[in-house]
Every structure is written in structure tokens, then in C-alpha cells.
mmCIF file of C-alpha atoms and ligand atoms in Angstrom:
data_model
loop_
_atom_site.group_PDB
_atom_site.id
_atom_site.type_symbol
_atom_site.label_atom_id
_atom_site.label_comp_id
_atom_site.label_asym_id
_atom_site.label_seq_id
_atom_site.Cartn_x
_atom_site.Cartn_y
_atom_site.Cartn_z
ATOM 1 C CA UNK C 15 -79.075 12.721 -51.479
ATOM 2 C CA UNK C 16 -77.643 13.583 -54.767
ATOM 3 C CA UNK C 17 -74.351 15.592 -54.659
ATOM 4 C CA UNK C 18 -71.939 16.548 -57.540
ATOM 5 C CA UNK C 19 -68.534 16.824 -57.192
ATOM 6 C CA UNK C 20 -66.952 19.119 -59.287
ATOM 7 C CA UNK C 21 -63.481 17.813 -59.734
ATOM 8 C CA UNK C 22 -61.282 17.684 -63.305
ATOM 9 C CA UNK C 23 -60.117 14.686 -62.985
ATOM 10 C CA UNK C 24 -62.137 11.317 -61.468
ATOM 11 C CA UNK C 25 -58.706 8.948 -61.341
ATOM 12 C CA UNK C 26 -56.760 11.577 -58.576
ATOM 13 C CA UNK C 27 -57.149 9.411 -54.900
ATOM 14 C CA UNK C 28 -59.236 12.378 -53.231
ATOM 15 C CA UNK C 29 -62.202 12.055 -55.751
ATOM 16 C CA UNK C 30 -62.295 9.056 -56.033
ATOM 17 C CA UNK C 31 -61.911 8.608 -51.845
ATOM 18 C CA UNK C 32 -65.432 10.954 -52.294
ATOM 19 C CA UNK C 33 -66.917 8.911 -54.250
ATOM 20 C CA UNK C 34 -66.665 6.153 -53.462
ATOM 21 C CA UNK C 35 -67.128 7.494 -49.409
ATOM 22 C CA UNK C 36 -70.732 8.807 -49.998
ATOM 23 C CA UNK C 37 -72.388 5.632 -51.947
ATOM 24 C CA UNK C 38 -71.071 3.892 -49.182
ATOM 25 C CA UNK C 39 -73.612 6.191 -47.481
ATOM 26 C CA UNK C 40 -76.508 5.350 -50.135
ATOM 27 C CA UNK C 41 -76.282 8.592 -51.752
ATOM 28 C CA UNK C 42 -75.730 9.167 -55.452
ATOM 29 C CA UNK C 43 -72.482 11.334 -56.043
ATOM 30 C CA UNK C 44 -72.099 11.984 -59.482
ATOM 31 C CA UNK C 45 -67.792 13.372 -60.351
ATOM 32 C CA UNK C 46 -68.808 17.165 -62.456
ATOM 33 C CA UNK C 47 -65.521 18.257 -64.498
ATOM 34 C CA UNK C 48 -65.890 21.699 -63.134
ATOM 35 C CA UNK C 49 -64.660 23.405 -66.164
ATOM 36 C CA UNK C 50 -67.488 21.035 -69.050
ATOM 37 C CA UNK C 51 -70.445 23.294 -67.168
ATOM 38 C CA UNK C 52 -71.768 25.939 -68.645
ATOM 39 C CA UNK C 53 -74.299 28.712 -68.193
ATOM 40 C CA UNK C 54 -77.196 30.596 -68.865
ATOM 41 C CA UNK C 55 -77.090 33.891 -66.369
ATOM 42 C CA UNK C 56 -79.654 35.793 -67.181
ATOM 43 C CA UNK C 57 -82.253 32.693 -67.460
ATOM 44 C CA UNK C 58 -84.322 33.462 -64.539
ATOM 45 C CA UNK C 59 -84.089 29.431 -63.278
ATOM 46 C CA UNK C 60 -80.765 29.242 -62.761
ATOM 47 C CA UNK C 61 -78.987 26.204 -63.582
ATOM 48 C CA UNK C 62 -76.134 24.469 -64.691
ATOM 49 C CA UNK C 63 -75.260 22.822 -68.055
ATOM 50 C CA UNK C 64 -72.801 20.295 -68.695
ATOM 51 C CA UNK C 65 -72.159 17.438 -71.957
ATOM 52 C CA UNK C 66 -75.630 19.222 -74.216
ATOM 53 C CA UNK C 67 -77.730 18.452 -70.939
ATOM 54 C CA UNK C 68 -79.322 21.150 -68.162
ATOM 55 C CA UNK C 69 -77.339 19.303 -64.850
ATOM 56 C CA UNK C 70 -80.463 17.591 -62.208
ATOM 57 C CA UNK C 71 -81.159 19.329 -58.554
ATOM 58 C CA UNK C 72 -78.061 18.188 -56.635
ATOM 59 C CA UNK C 73 -78.698 18.759 -52.401
ATOM 60 C CA UNK C 74 -74.765 19.371 -51.982
ATOM 61 C CA UNK C 75 -71.417 20.030 -53.769
ATOM 62 C CA UNK C 76 -68.346 19.311 -53.615
ATOM 63 C CA UNK C 77 -65.992 21.810 -54.495
ATOM 64 C CA UNK C 78 -63.025 20.496 -55.291
ATOM 65 C CA UNK C 79 -61.285 23.760 -57.384
ATOM 66 C CA UNK C 80 -57.072 23.472 -58.035
ATOM 67 C CA UNK C 81 -55.237 26.743 -57.658
ATOM 68 C CA UNK C 82 -55.052 26.729 -61.684
ATOM 69 C CA UNK C 83 -59.613 27.121 -62.294
ATOM 70 C CA UNK C 84 -60.635 29.416 -59.356
ATOM 71 C CA UNK C 85 -61.797 31.853 -61.106
ATOM 72 C CA UNK C 86 -64.140 29.947 -63.337
ATOM 73 C CA UNK C 87 -64.534 27.812 -60.757
ATOM 74 C CA UNK C 88 -66.189 30.036 -58.305
ATOM 75 C CA UNK C 89 -69.022 31.442 -60.183
ATOM 76 C CA UNK C 90 -69.544 27.645 -61.496
ATOM 77 C CA UNK C 91 -70.322 27.069 -57.987
ATOM 78 C CA UNK C 92 -71.675 30.561 -57.318
ATOM 79 C CA UNK C 93 -74.478 29.412 -60.219
ATOM 80 C CA UNK C 94 -75.457 26.382 -57.735
ATOM 81 C CA UNK C 95 -75.267 28.723 -55.121
ATOM 82 C CA UNK C 96 -78.371 30.701 -57.014
ATOM 83 C CA UNK C 97 -80.055 27.101 -57.411
ATOM 84 C CA UNK C 98 -80.225 26.844 -53.941
ATOM 85 C CA UNK C 99 -78.122 23.928 -54.100
ATOM 86 C CA UNK C 100 -75.908 23.268 -50.423
ATOM 87 C CA UNK C 101 -72.325 23.649 -51.221
ATOM 88 C CA UNK C 102 -69.526 22.569 -48.764
ATOM 89 C CA UNK C 103 -68.148 25.627 -49.094
ATOM 90 C CA UNK C 104 -68.781 28.641 -50.796
ATOM 91 C CA UNK C 105 -67.914 30.688 -53.987
ATOM 92 C CA UNK C 106 -66.835 33.601 -52.094
ATOM 93 C CA UNK C 107 -65.022 31.252 -49.251
ATOM 94 C CA UNK C 108 -63.032 29.652 -52.307
ATOM 95 C CA UNK C 109 -61.785 33.066 -54.052
ATOM 96 C CA UNK C 110 -61.172 34.378 -50.932
ATOM 97 C CA UNK C 111 -59.019 30.897 -49.592
ATOM 98 C CA UNK C 112 -57.319 31.789 -52.757
ATOM 99 C CA UNK C 113 -56.169 34.917 -52.257
ATOM 100 C CA UNK C 114 -52.887 34.456 -50.040
ATOM 101 C CA UNK C 115 -52.132 38.173 -49.349
ATOM 102 C CA UNK C 116 -55.996 39.506 -48.496
ATOM 103 C CA UNK C 117 -55.793 35.649 -46.376
ATOM 104 C CA UNK C 118 -53.212 36.832 -44.410
ATOM 105 C CA UNK C 119 -55.077 40.665 -43.541
ATOM 106 C CA UNK C 120 -58.332 38.539 -43.009
ATOM 107 C CA UNK C 121 -56.412 36.436 -40.276
ATOM 108 C CA UNK C 122 -53.793 39.000 -38.899
ATOM 109 C CA UNK C 123 -57.507 41.504 -38.500
ATOM 110 C CA UNK C 124 -59.024 38.599 -36.154
ATOM 111 C CA UNK C 125 -56.121 38.571 -34.427
ATOM 112 C CA UNK C 126 -55.223 34.006 -35.735
ATOM 113 C CA UNK C 127 -51.092 34.153 -34.792
ATOM 114 C CA UNK C 128 -49.036 34.579 -38.619
ATOM 115 C CA UNK C 129 -45.217 34.385 -38.584
ATOM 116 C CA UNK C 130 -44.628 38.260 -39.456
ATOM 117 C CA UNK C 131 -45.169 39.440 -42.431
ATOM 118 C CA UNK C 132 -44.506 41.958 -45.843
ATOM 119 C CA UNK C 133 -45.602 41.985 -48.932
ATOM 120 C CA UNK C 134 -44.443 45.025 -51.758
ATOM 121 C CA UNK C 135 -44.951 44.896 -55.001
ATOM 122 C CA UNK C 136 -42.313 47.905 -55.778
ATOM 123 C CA UNK C 137 -40.320 48.895 -52.714
ATOM 124 C CA UNK C 138 -38.157 51.844 -53.384
ATOM 125 C CA UNK C 139 -35.749 51.017 -50.636
ATOM 126 C CA UNK C 140 -35.788 47.094 -49.673
ATOM 127 C CA UNK C 141 -33.334 47.659 -46.843
ATOM 128 C CA UNK C 142 -36.230 48.825 -44.524
ATOM 129 C CA UNK C 143 -38.796 45.790 -45.822
ATOM 130 C CA UNK C 144 -36.142 43.291 -44.686
ATOM 131 C CA UNK C 145 -35.561 45.301 -41.533
ATOM 132 C CA UNK C 146 -39.230 45.736 -40.746
ATOM 133 C CA UNK C 147 -40.136 41.835 -40.964
ATOM 134 C CA UNK C 148 -37.351 41.358 -37.703
ATOM 135 C CA UNK C 149 -34.156 41.080 -40.674
ATOM 136 C CA UNK C 150 -32.799 37.779 -42.004
ATOM 137 C CA UNK C 151 -33.096 34.682 -41.566
ATOM 138 C CA UNK C 152 -35.878 35.353 -44.080
ATOM 139 C CA UNK C 153 -38.376 33.469 -45.837
ATOM 140 C CA UNK C 154 -39.501 35.251 -49.800
ATOM 141 C CA UNK C 155 -42.113 33.405 -51.354
ATOM 142 C CA UNK C 156 -43.637 34.128 -55.036
ATOM 143 C CA UNK C 157 -47.089 34.617 -54.105
ATOM 144 C CA UNK C 158 -48.537 32.746 -56.724
ATOM 145 C CA UNK C 159 -46.729 29.268 -55.982
ATOM 146 C CA UNK C 160 -47.109 25.951 -54.465
ATOM 147 C CA UNK C 161 -45.667 22.407 -53.952
ATOM 148 C CA UNK C 162 -43.466 24.686 -52.076
ATOM 149 C CA UNK C 163 -42.469 25.645 -55.666
ATOM 150 C CA UNK C 164 -41.315 29.939 -54.957
ATOM 151 C CA UNK C 165 -40.756 29.708 -51.572
ATOM 152 C CA UNK C 166 -36.511 30.588 -50.481
ATOM 153 C CA UNK C 167 -34.572 31.073 -47.898
ATOM 154 C CA UNK C 168 -32.571 33.833 -47.370
ATOM 155 C CA UNK C 169 -29.780 33.188 -44.286
ATOM 156 C CA UNK C 170 -28.269 36.827 -44.488
ATOM 157 C CA UNK C 171 -30.077 40.234 -45.522
ATOM 158 C CA UNK C 172 -26.701 40.528 -48.188
ATOM 159 C CA UNK C 173 -29.017 37.199 -49.508
ATOM 160 C CA UNK C 174 -32.552 38.568 -49.361
ATOM 161 C CA UNK C 175 -32.056 41.552 -50.297
ATOM 162 C CA UNK C 176 -31.043 40.173 -54.127
ATOM 163 C CA UNK C 177 -33.333 37.179 -53.759
ATOM 164 C CA UNK C 178 -35.939 40.100 -53.478
ATOM 165 C CA UNK C 179 -34.219 41.792 -56.616
ATOM 166 C CA UNK C 180 -34.388 39.409 -58.611
ATOM 167 C CA UNK C 181 -38.266 38.334 -57.427
ATOM 168 C CA UNK C 182 -38.531 42.024 -58.776
ATOM 169 C CA UNK C 183 -37.067 42.054 -61.646
ATOM 170 C CA UNK C 184 -39.226 39.216 -62.976
ATOM 171 C CA UNK C 185 -41.883 41.194 -61.819
ATOM 172 C CA UNK C 186 -43.226 38.984 -59.667
ATOM 173 C CA UNK C 187 -45.458 39.138 -56.643
ATOM 174 C CA UNK C 188 -43.715 38.325 -52.577
ATOM 175 C CA UNK C 189 -44.384 37.956 -49.544
ATOM 176 C CA UNK C 190 -41.576 38.362 -47.663
ATOM 177 C CA UNK C 191 -41.805 36.273 -43.905
ATOM 178 C CA UNK C 192 -39.846 35.982 -41.072
ATOM 179 C CA UNK C 193 -38.475 32.023 -40.743
ATOM 180 C CA UNK C 194 -39.033 30.172 -37.521
ATOM 181 C CA UNK C 195 -36.913 28.052 -37.563
ATOM 182 C CA UNK C 196 -37.429 27.098 -34.244
ATOM 183 C CA UNK C 197 -39.663 24.618 -36.515
ATOM 184 C CA UNK C 198 -37.322 22.227 -37.645
ATOM 185 C CA UNK C 199 -38.968 22.451 -40.984
ATOM 186 C CA UNK C 200 -41.864 20.348 -40.002
ATOM 187 C CA UNK C 201 -45.537 21.797 -40.382
ATOM 188 C CA UNK C 202 -48.460 20.665 -39.293
ATOM 189 C CA UNK C 203 -51.641 19.958 -41.876
ATOM 190 C CA UNK C 204 -54.639 20.314 -38.961
ATOM 191 C CA UNK C 205 -57.982 18.624 -41.341
ATOM 192 C CA UNK C 206 -60.862 20.557 -40.871
ATOM 193 C CA UNK C 207 -64.323 20.105 -41.054
ATOM 194 C CA UNK C 208 -67.614 21.891 -40.077
ATOM 195 C CA UNK C 209 -65.675 23.462 -37.036
ATOM 196 C CA UNK C 210 -63.320 20.339 -35.531
ATOM 197 C CA UNK C 211 -59.981 19.389 -36.376
ATOM 198 C CA UNK C 212 -61.330 15.921 -37.105
ATOM 199 C CA UNK C 213 -57.291 15.235 -38.720
ATOM 200 C CA UNK C 214 -54.330 16.208 -38.358
ATOM 201 C CA UNK C 215 -50.735 15.098 -39.364
ATOM 202 C CA UNK C 216 -47.013 16.332 -38.629
ATOM 203 C CA UNK C 217 -45.026 16.447 -42.108
ATOM 204 C CA UNK C 218 -41.539 16.584 -42.200
ATOM 205 C CA UNK C 219 -39.520 17.600 -44.604
ATOM 206 C CA UNK C 220 -36.374 15.572 -45.625
ATOM 207 C CA UNK C 221 -33.426 16.070 -44.414
ATOM 208 C CA UNK C 222 -31.397 18.999 -44.746
ATOM 209 C CA UNK C 223 -34.708 20.961 -45.917
ATOM 210 C CA UNK C 224 -36.205 23.158 -44.229
ATOM 211 C CA UNK C 225 -40.045 22.750 -46.507
ATOM 212 C CA UNK C 226 -42.131 20.033 -45.109
ATOM 213 C CA UNK C 227 -44.709 19.890 -48.502
ATOM 214 C CA UNK C 228 -44.470 15.907 -49.422
ATOM 215 C CA UNK C 229 -44.148 16.407 -53.370
ATOM 216 C CA UNK C 230 -40.567 17.577 -52.246
ATOM 217 C CA UNK C 231 -39.958 14.153 -49.882
ATOM 218 C CA UNK C 232 -41.507 15.397 -46.922
ATOM 219 C CA UNK C 233 -42.873 12.236 -44.408
ATOM 220 C CA UNK C 234 -46.198 12.697 -42.733
ATOM 221 C CA UNK C 235 -47.310 11.074 -39.240
ATOM 222 C CA UNK C 236 -50.236 11.080 -37.162
ATOM 223 C CA UNK C 237 -49.960 14.771 -34.647
ATOM 224 C CA UNK C 238 -51.843 14.887 -31.512
ATOM 225 C CA UNK C 239 -52.616 19.035 -31.510
ATOM 226 C CA UNK C 240 -51.896 20.939 -28.245
ATOM 227 C CA UNK C 241 -55.625 22.438 -27.663
ATOM 228 C CA UNK C 242 -53.899 26.518 -28.695
ATOM 229 C CA UNK C 243 -53.086 24.446 -31.726
ATOM 230 C CA UNK C 244 -56.521 23.012 -32.011
ATOM 231 C CA UNK C 245 -58.039 26.254 -31.387
ATOM 232 C CA UNK C 246 -56.703 28.562 -34.143
ATOM 233 C CA UNK C 247 -56.923 25.477 -36.742
ATOM 234 C CA UNK C 248 -60.552 25.748 -35.488
ATOM 235 C CA UNK C 249 -60.276 29.381 -35.802
ATOM 236 C CA UNK C 250 -58.496 30.248 -38.905
ATOM 237 C CA UNK C 251 -61.325 28.342 -40.946
ATOM 238 C CA UNK C 252 -63.142 30.131 -39.432
ATOM 239 C CA UNK C 253 -62.591 33.807 -39.907
ATOM 240 C CA UNK C 254 -61.835 32.131 -43.691
ATOM 241 C CA UNK C 255 -65.761 30.730 -43.633
ATOM 242 C CA UNK C 256 -64.459 27.395 -45.377
ATOM 243 C CA UNK C 257 -66.362 25.350 -43.584
ATOM 244 C CA UNK C 258 -63.620 22.244 -45.448
ATOM 245 C CA UNK C 259 -60.338 22.800 -45.634
ATOM 246 C CA UNK C 260 -56.392 22.178 -44.410
ATOM 247 C CA UNK C 261 -54.936 24.544 -42.693
ATOM 248 C CA UNK C 262 -51.053 24.471 -41.787
ATOM 249 C CA UNK C 263 -49.349 25.742 -38.610
ATOM 250 C CA UNK C 264 -46.044 25.785 -37.575
ATOM 251 C CA UNK C 265 -44.736 25.552 -34.290
ATOM 252 C CA UNK C 266 -43.392 28.596 -33.367
ATOM 253 C CA UNK C 267 -41.537 30.204 -29.713
ATOM 254 C CA UNK C 268 -44.402 32.627 -29.161
ATOM 255 C CA UNK C 269 -47.101 29.636 -30.226
ATOM 256 C CA UNK C 270 -48.537 28.504 -33.365
ATOM 257 C CA UNK C 271 -49.060 30.556 -36.527
ATOM 258 C CA UNK C 272 -50.925 29.861 -39.731
ATOM 259 C CA UNK C 273 -48.647 30.083 -42.744
ATOM 260 C CA UNK C 274 -51.281 28.516 -45.250
ATOM 261 C CA UNK C 275 -55.501 27.659 -45.085
ATOM 262 C CA UNK C 276 -56.388 25.421 -48.741
ATOM 263 C CA UNK C 277 -60.261 25.677 -49.376
ATOM 264 C CA UNK C 278 -59.223 22.016 -51.449
ATOM 265 C CA UNK C 279 -57.036 19.600 -49.239
ATOM 266 C CA UNK C 280 -55.809 16.150 -50.121
ATOM 267 C CA UNK C 281 -57.414 13.514 -48.724
ATOM 268 C CA UNK C 282 -54.532 11.518 -49.599
ATOM 269 C CA UNK C 283 -51.062 12.060 -47.147
ATOM 270 C CA UNK C 284 -54.321 13.359 -43.827
ATOM 271 C CA UNK C 285 -55.866 10.008 -44.726
ATOM 272 C CA UNK C 286 -53.240 7.427 -44.551
ATOM 273 C CA UNK C 287 -51.108 9.303 -42.127
ATOM 274 C CA UNK C 288 -54.209 9.006 -39.914
ATOM 275 C CA UNK C 289 -56.072 6.259 -41.259
ATOM 276 C CA UNK C 290 -59.320 8.021 -40.862
ATOM 277 C CA UNK C 291 -62.334 7.704 -42.914
ATOM 278 C CA UNK C 292 -61.700 12.097 -43.462
ATOM 279 C CA UNK C 293 -64.385 12.165 -46.977
ATOM 280 C CA UNK C 294 -66.726 9.989 -44.145
ATOM 281 C CA UNK C 295 -67.054 12.979 -41.392
ATOM 282 C CA UNK C 296 -67.692 14.844 -44.506
ATOM 283 C CA UNK C 297 -70.215 13.233 -45.878
ATOM 284 C CA UNK C 298 -71.480 13.428 -42.270
ATOM 285 C CA UNK C 299 -71.300 17.156 -42.696
ATOM 286 C CA UNK C 300 -73.221 17.660 -45.716
ATOM 287 C CA UNK C 301 -75.479 14.994 -43.999
ATOM 288 C CA UNK C 302 -76.180 17.622 -41.256
ATOM 289 C CA UNK C 303 -76.105 20.932 -43.713
ATOM 290 C CA UNK C 304 -77.267 20.277 -46.155
ATOM 291 C CA UNK C 305 -80.812 21.363 -46.719
ATOM 292 C CA UNK C 306 -82.097 23.752 -49.331
ATOM 293 C CA UNK C 307 -81.015 27.445 -49.157
ATOM 294 C CA UNK C 308 -78.923 26.523 -46.573
ATOM 295 C CA UNK C 309 -75.976 28.549 -48.064
ATOM 296 C CA UNK C 310 -75.051 31.953 -46.395
ATOM 297 C CA UNK C 311 -74.341 34.161 -49.450
ATOM 298 C CA UNK C 312 -76.779 32.367 -52.068
ATOM 299 C CA UNK C 313 -74.409 33.407 -54.993
ATOM 300 C CA UNK C 314 -74.227 36.862 -53.823
ATOM 301 C CA UNK C 315 -71.567 37.004 -51.895
HETATM 302 P P1 ADP P 2 -46.402 26.126 -50.963
HETATM 303 O O1 ADP P 2 -47.738 26.782 -50.734
HETATM 304 O O2 ADP P 2 -46.424 26.057 -51.925
HETATM 305 O O3 ADP P 2 -46.921 24.959 -49.739
HETATM 306 P P2 ADP P 2 -45.756 27.172 -48.201
HETATM 307 O O4 ADP P 2 -45.673 28.536 -48.031
HETATM 308 O O5 ADP P 2 -46.045 26.081 -47.121
HETATM 309 O O6 ADP P 2 -45.315 26.766 -49.842
HETATM 310 O O7 ADP P 2 -44.106 26.769 -47.439
HETATM 311 C C1 ADP P 2 -43.374 25.199 -48.457
HETATM 312 C C2 ADP P 2 -43.429 24.759 -47.262
HETATM 313 O O8 ADP P 2 -41.581 26.085 -46.828
HETATM 314 C C3 ADP P 2 -43.907 25.157 -45.787
HETATM 315 O O9 ADP P 2 -44.571 23.492 -45.593
HETATM 316 C C4 ADP P 2 -42.940 24.766 -44.446
HETATM 317 O O10 ADP P 2 -42.391 24.349 -44.124
HETATM 318 C C5 ADP P 2 -41.996 25.054 -45.032
HETATM 319 N N1 ADP P 2 -42.201 27.099 -44.888
HETATM 320 C C6 ADP P 2 -43.240 28.234 -45.251
HETATM 321 N N2 ADP P 2 -42.720 29.959 -44.818
HETATM 322 C C7 ADP P 2 -41.888 28.979 -43.905
HETATM 323 C C8 ADP P 2 -41.211 30.227 -42.021
HETATM 324 N N3 ADP P 2 -41.512 31.425 -42.603
HETATM 325 N N4 ADP P 2 -40.981 29.580 -41.694
HETATM 326 C C9 ADP P 2 -40.586 28.726 -41.581
HETATM 327 N N5 ADP P 2 -41.183 27.684 -42.732
HETATM 328 C C10 ADP P 2 -41.275 27.544 -43.469
#
């Protein structure tokens, strides 16, 4: 098969592994810089141009769209969908997953376990917002944050109030969330491919840190999932409509709760912690699914 990996950086671990694993399985894999793709959307025969030429037909596209280029990246993926190319994650699902509020609303509607969460733009009554999610300790999150930046723990209601006021003063969109203390500064990353959890790791924050992000000095180890955790991850992926994703779960006293679903999950942490060839598992999914026009929305979403 001819496969395109849409990625801004060919040197990233995940991009390199996706090229390597595909070639090992006999595919031709091109790395295409998403932001350098351009197109004439009015042509009756949809195509994508790149470096002055029309791209050849690809049997499958693996989108690795960074959060900062979601808007343009989704348009490029949509163009491939219109050409009938199979895309590992569809453009609508990628856009959906990048909107944290929309994602949480969708997951909640479908009964997926979540930490109690509130959001507000300009609450006239911050005290009530805090009370409504159960009071301190609370986690306050910047909607636009990644890698744990902009995630703050407030121990008391008073602290929570001043942090919320400070963020609001900066006109930032925030989430206010119940603090799952019993998770003990750890979370579980479930890597889902084609409706199955193919690998899972437990990430533990550094000593004295409630955030488990590997970028913040957390460490990762292999973990065996309970039936309930596995089902939660699979369900969350299904609700989001993502074939390949990372589902982050906290172990709460009320069972597993989903924190986030990531449509471009990194391969380095998970392959190192679990010793699994996750890139090859993605190809095995593509090999089964990549038939022309097998993308559900065909760019219409
Ligand atoms: P980011 O998307 O920036 O990584 P997250 O929402 O994943 O932000 O939060 C970063 C880390 O903080 C998580 O990996 C988790 O360890 C911890 N954390 C986040 N929300 C909660 C919560 N409600 N209760 C307990 N720990 C949390």
C-alpha cells in the first residue's frame, strides 16, 4: 500500500516509527508536512498539491495533527477523505476531540464516567460554580493547556476562588473539576486501535506532584487494566469516533473516569513502557480497513 503520514516533523519518534513500521511491512510510506499541503477546493476532481506537484493517490493517511494546527490539519485530512483515501482518524473526529468542552459533553451524554466538571466563561457567582462541582480540593484547568501546563490544584474554596478570578481576568476559558485524590498522582494512558486497547501504561507524577505528565518528570510503567477500565477506554474512543487514540483515565473511588481523549497519541512513552510495537498494530488495523471510500463521512462531516 501507499501510505502518507501527515506530520510536521519527520524526526519525531512517532513519525519515524510510523515510517519504519510501515516499510517493514512492505508499504511505501511518505511523510508529508501538513502545513505545506495546499489545494484547489473548487476542482471537480479533488486533489492535494505539495511542493509544486499533485500528490499521488494514497491508500491510507495517518494524520498526526498537532493541537496548534488542528484547523488547517483537519481541512487537509478532509481533502484526502474527499479523494476516497482511507484516513486512520477522520477529520470530524479530530476536530471534535480537540474541543475539550464538546468532548466532555459528548462523553457525558453517552454515560462515560467523568470527574465532576464545570465550566464557565463569566460566572456571576464563582462560589456557586465551586459548590456545584463539590467544593475544594478542585483542579482548575486552562482549556488551551497541554502537557499539564495550566492545570492547578486548589486546596481550599478560597484558593479556588482567587485562581478562577485570576484566570477569568486573563479572559481564559477554564474547566473546574473535582480533584481525584485517590488516583495518587497517577493516571492510565490506554492506547486504542480499532476498538481495542492494544497497550496501556500507568504514569506516575514525580514526588509531590499531582500531575503525571511525562513532560513534567513523571514515569511510566506497564499496567494491567481491569475489565471496567478497558471497557471505559474502548467506549470513550467509540463515542469520539476515533480509530486510533489515547484515552487518559483516572482511577477514582467510583470507578474509572476519563480525563481526555487524544487523537494523536505519542508512541515513544507507550512503546518504551510496554515494549509493544504499537506502530505495527496501527498498520495491521490499516491493512484490514483501508479500502477506497471506507471513510464514513467522505469529507462531508
Ligand atoms: P494536559 O492535557 O495539559 O496534560 P490534564 O488534564 O491531562 O492536562 O492534566 C494533567 C495531569 O494532572 C493529569 O495527567 C493527571 O495526572 C492530573 N490531573 C488532571 N485532572 C485531575 C483531576 N481531576 N484529579 C486528579 N488529578 C488530575
